Tab-separated table of C-alpha atoms in Angstrom:
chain	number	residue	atom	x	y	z
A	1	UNK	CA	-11.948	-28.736	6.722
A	2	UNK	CA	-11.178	-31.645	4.488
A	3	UNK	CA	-12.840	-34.121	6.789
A	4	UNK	CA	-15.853	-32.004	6.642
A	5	UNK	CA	-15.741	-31.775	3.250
A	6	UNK	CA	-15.274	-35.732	2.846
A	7	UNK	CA	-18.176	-36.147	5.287
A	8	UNK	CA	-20.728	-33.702	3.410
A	9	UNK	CA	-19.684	-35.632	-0.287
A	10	UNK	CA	-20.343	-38.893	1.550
A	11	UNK	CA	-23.422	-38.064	2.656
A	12	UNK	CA	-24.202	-36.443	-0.544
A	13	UNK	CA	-23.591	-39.995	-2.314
A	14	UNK	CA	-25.527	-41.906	0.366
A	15	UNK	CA	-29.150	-39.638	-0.315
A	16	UNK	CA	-28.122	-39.624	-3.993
A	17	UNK	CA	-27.938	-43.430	-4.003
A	18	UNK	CA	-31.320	-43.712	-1.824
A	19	UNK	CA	-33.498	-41.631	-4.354
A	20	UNK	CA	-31.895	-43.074	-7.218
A	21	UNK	CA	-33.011	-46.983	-6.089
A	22	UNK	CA	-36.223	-45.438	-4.823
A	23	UNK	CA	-35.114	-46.402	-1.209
A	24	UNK	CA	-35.791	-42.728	-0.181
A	25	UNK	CA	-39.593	-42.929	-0.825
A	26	UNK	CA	-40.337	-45.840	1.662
A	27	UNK	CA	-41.753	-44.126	4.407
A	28	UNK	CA	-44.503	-42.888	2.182
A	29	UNK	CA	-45.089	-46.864	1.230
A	30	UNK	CA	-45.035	-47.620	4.885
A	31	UNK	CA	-47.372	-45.230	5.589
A	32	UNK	CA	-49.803	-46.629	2.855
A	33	UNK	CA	-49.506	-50.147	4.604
A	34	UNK	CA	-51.134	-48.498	7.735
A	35	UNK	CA	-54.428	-48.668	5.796
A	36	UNK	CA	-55.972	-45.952	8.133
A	37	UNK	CA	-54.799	-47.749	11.615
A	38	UNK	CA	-52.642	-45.868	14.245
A	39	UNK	CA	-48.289	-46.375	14.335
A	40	UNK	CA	-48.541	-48.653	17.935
A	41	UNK	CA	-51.499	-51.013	16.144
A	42	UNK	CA	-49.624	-51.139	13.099
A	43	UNK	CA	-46.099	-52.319	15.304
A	44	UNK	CA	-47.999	-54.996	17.157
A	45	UNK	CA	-49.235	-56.446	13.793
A	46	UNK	CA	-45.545	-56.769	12.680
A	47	UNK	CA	-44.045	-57.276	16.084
A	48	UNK	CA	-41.577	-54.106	16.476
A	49	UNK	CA	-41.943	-51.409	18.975
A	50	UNK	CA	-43.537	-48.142	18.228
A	51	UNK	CA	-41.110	-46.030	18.239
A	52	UNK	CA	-39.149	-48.151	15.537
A	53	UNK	CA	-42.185	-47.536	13.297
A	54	UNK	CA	-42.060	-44.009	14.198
A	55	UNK	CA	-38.939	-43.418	13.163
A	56	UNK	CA	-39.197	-45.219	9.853
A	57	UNK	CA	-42.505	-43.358	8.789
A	58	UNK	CA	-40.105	-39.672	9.938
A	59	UNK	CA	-37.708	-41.343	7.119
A	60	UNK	CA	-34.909	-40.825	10.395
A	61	UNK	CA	-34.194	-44.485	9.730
A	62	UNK	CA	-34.472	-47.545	7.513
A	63	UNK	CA	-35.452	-50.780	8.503
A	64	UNK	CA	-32.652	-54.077	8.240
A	65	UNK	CA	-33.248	-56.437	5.477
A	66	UNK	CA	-34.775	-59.297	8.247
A	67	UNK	CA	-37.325	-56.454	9.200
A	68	UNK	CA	-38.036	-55.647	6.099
A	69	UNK	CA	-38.584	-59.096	4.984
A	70	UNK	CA	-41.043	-59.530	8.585
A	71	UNK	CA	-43.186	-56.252	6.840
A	72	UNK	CA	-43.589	-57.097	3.538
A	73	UNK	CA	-44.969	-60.768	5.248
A	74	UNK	CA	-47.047	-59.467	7.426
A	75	UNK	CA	-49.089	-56.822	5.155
A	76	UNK	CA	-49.009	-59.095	2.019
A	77	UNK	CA	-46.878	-56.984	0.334
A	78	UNK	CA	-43.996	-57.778	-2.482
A	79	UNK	CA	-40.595	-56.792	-0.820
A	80	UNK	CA	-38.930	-55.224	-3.949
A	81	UNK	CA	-41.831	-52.979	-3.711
A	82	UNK	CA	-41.875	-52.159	-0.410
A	83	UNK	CA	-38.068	-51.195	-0.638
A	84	UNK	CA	-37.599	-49.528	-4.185
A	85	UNK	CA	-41.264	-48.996	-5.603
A	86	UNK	CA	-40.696	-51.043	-8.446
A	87	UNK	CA	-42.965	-54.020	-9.507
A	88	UNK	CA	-46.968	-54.314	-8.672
A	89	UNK	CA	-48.738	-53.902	-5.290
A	90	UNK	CA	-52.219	-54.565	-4.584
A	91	UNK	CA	-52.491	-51.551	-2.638
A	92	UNK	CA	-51.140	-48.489	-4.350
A	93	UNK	CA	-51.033	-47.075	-8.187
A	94	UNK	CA	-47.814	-45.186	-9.217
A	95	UNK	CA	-49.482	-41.685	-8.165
A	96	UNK	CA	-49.798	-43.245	-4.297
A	97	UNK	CA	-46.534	-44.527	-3.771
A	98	UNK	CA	-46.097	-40.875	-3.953
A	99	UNK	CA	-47.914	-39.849	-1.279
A	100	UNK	CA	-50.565	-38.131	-3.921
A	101	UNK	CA	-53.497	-39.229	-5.660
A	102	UNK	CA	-55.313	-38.150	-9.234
A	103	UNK	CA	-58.583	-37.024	-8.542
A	104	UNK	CA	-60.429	-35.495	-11.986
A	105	UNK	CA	-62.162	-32.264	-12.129
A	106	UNK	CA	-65.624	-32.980	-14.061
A	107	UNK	CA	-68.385	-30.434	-15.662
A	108	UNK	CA	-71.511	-30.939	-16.448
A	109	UNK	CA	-72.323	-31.507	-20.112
A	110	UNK	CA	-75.374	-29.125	-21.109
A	111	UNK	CA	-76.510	-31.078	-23.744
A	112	UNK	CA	-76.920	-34.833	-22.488
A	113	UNK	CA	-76.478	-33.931	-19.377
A	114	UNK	CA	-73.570	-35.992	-18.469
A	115	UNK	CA	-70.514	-35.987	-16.692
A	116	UNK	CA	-66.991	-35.667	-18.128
A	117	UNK	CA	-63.488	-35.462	-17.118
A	118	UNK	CA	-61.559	-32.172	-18.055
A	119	UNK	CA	-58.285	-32.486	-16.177
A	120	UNK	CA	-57.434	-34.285	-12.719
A	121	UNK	CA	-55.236	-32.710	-9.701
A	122	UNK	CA	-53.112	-34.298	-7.760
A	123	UNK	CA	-53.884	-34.815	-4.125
A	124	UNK	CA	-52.649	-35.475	-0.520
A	125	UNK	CA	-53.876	-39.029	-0.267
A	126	UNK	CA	-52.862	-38.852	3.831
A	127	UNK	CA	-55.819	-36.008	4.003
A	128	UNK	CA	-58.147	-38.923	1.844
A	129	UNK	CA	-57.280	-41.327	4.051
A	130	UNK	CA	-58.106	-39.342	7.302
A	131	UNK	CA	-61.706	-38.296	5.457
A	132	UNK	CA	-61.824	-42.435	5.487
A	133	UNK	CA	-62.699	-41.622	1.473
A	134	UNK	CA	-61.929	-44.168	-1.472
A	135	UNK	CA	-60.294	-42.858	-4.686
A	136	UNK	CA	-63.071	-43.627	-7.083
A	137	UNK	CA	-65.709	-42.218	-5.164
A	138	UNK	CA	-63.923	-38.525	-5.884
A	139	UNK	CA	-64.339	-36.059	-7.784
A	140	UNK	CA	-62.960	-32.158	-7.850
A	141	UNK	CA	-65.073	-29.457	-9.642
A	142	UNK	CA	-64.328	-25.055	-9.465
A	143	UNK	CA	-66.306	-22.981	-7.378
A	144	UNK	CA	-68.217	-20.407	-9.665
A	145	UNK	CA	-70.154	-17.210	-8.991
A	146	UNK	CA	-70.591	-15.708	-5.086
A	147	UNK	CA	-73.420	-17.164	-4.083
A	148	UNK	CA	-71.723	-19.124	-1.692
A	149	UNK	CA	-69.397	-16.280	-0.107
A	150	UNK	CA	-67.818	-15.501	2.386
A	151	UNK	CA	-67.251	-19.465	2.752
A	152	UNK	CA	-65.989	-20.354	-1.122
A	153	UNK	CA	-65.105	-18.257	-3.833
A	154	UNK	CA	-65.064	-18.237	-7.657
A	155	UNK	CA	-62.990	-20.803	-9.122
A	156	UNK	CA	-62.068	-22.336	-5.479
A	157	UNK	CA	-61.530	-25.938	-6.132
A	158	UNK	CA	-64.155	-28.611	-4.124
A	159	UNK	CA	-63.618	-32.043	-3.722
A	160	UNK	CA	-66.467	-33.724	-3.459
A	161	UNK	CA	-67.141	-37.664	-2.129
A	162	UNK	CA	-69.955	-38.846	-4.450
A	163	UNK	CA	-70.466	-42.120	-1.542
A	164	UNK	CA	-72.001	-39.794	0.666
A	165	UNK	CA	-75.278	-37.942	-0.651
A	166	UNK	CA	-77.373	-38.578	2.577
A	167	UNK	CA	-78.245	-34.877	2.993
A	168	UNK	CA	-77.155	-33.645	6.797
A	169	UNK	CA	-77.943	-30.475	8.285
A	170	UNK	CA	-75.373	-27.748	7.416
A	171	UNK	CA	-73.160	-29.316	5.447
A	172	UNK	CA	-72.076	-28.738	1.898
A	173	UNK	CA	-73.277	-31.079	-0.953
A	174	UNK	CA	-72.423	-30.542	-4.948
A	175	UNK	CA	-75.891	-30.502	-6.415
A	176	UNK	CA	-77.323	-30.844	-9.634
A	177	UNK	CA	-79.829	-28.115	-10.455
A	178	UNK	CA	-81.370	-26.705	-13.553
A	179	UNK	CA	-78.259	-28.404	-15.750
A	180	UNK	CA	-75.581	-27.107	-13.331
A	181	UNK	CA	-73.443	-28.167	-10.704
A	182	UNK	CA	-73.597	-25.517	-7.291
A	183	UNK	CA	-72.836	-25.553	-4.369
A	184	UNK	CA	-75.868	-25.792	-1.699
A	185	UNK	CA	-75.738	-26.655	2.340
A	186	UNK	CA	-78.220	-28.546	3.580
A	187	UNK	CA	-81.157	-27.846	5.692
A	188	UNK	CA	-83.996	-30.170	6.433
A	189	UNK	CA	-87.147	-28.592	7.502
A	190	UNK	CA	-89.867	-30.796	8.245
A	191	UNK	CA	-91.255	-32.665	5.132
A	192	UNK	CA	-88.707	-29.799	3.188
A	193	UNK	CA	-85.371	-29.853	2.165
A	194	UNK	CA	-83.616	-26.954	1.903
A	195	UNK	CA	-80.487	-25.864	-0.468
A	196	UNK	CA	-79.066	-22.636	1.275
A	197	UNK	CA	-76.713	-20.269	-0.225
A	198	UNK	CA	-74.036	-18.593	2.541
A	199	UNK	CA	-75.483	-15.257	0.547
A	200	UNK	CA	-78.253	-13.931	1.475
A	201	UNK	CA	-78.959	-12.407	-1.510
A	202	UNK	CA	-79.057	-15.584	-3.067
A	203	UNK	CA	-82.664	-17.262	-2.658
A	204	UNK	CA	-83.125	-20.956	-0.935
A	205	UNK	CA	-84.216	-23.797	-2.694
A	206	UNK	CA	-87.258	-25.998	-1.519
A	207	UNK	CA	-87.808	-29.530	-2.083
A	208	UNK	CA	-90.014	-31.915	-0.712
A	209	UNK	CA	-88.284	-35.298	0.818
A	210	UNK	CA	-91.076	-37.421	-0.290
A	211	UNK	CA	-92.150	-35.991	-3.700
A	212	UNK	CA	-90.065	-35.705	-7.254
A	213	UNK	CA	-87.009	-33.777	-6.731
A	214	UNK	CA	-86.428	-30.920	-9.279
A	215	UNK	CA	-81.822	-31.556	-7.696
A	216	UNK	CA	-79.965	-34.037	-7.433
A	217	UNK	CA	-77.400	-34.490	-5.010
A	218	UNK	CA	-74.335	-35.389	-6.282
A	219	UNK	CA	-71.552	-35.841	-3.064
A	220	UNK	CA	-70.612	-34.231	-0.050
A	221	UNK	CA	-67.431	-31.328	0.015
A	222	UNK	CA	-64.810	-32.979	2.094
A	223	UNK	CA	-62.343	-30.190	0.847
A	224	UNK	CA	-62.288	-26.727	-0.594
A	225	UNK	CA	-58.857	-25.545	-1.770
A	226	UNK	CA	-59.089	-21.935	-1.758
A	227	UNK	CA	-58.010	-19.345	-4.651
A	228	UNK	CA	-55.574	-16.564	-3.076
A	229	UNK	CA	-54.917	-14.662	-6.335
């Protein structure tokens, strides 16, 4: 019982000594250094086996000071940052290196019709980086009103990619129209382009692609976060 007790302290100490150095947290800088390519791609570029990578990425193990030194080489990395956080990185802010990202919620001002930051929400940056979406070009705004039910509710939250306003067929798009942000999908109909609400009772919106456009489209959703209360 005492040996099991000595054990469970000593392994207390160890994870207590990891997340106070910031040791504990490298698997979520390792996984940053991917930049988007798979685990075996990413263990030829530093020359270990897959499985090693694997394993560091699971946090089930950390890597030996020579292998450490080989990664931080290879991806142009500092080394104190790769194994404690601390000091600047050309790849991550503070918010990455914990796995999340700051994205702001904006509203439309009525007045001069500009847009301005309210609040920001912290994000999954692994679900930005499968989306193959850059930080800056995001934005997150609330879902208001039904017209877009059963698919989003009132005060959902979007996230929208403002890089990608090439309207495609039945997709969702944030739109600017008559000094409001909605929520539209996209139809194009011939020389037309329609903005559909998911409610019927809602009518569609009719624009021609090659005249003056009464909406703007601001960014495709590439999330909607849904309300359950």
């Amino acid at each position: 019982m005492t040996e099991n007790r000595a054990k469970k302290q000593n392994t207390e100490e160890k994870t207590q000594i990891l997340t106070n150095t910031g040791v504990i947290n490298f698997r979520n800088r390792l996984g940053m250094l991917l930049e988007g390519v798979s685990g075996n791609a990413f263990a030829k570029k530093v020359g270990m086996s897959e499985a090693v990578i694997r394993d560091y990425l699971s946090g089930k193990t950390y890597p030996s000071l020579n292998r450490l030194a080989i990664i931080a080489q290879k991806c142009d990395v500092p080394i104190e940052w790769l194994v404690t956080g601390k000091g600047d990185c050309r790849l991550l802010s503070e918010s990455e290196v914990q796995g999340t990202l700051n994205v702001p919620f904006y509203h439309l001002n009525d007045t001069i019709k500009t847009y301005s930051t309210i609040k920001s929400i912290p994000f999954d940056i692994t679900l930005i980086k499968h989306q193959g979406c850059n930080q800056e070009d995001l934005v997150a705004i609330w879902a208001k009103g039904d017209s877009m039910e059963p698919t989003m509710s009132n005060n959902d939250i979007l996230i929208i990619n403002k890089a990608h306003c090439k309207p495609i067929d039945g997709y969702l798009y944030a739109v600017e129209y008559a000094d409001q942000i909605s929520i539209k999908r996209i139809q194009n109909q011939g020389t037309n382009l329609a903005l559909l609400c998911d409610n019927p009772k809602y009518p569609t919106i009719i624009g021609d692609k090659h005249g003056p456009q009464e909406f703007k489209i601001i960014g495709h959703v590439v999330y909607l976060l849904k309300d359950l209360n």
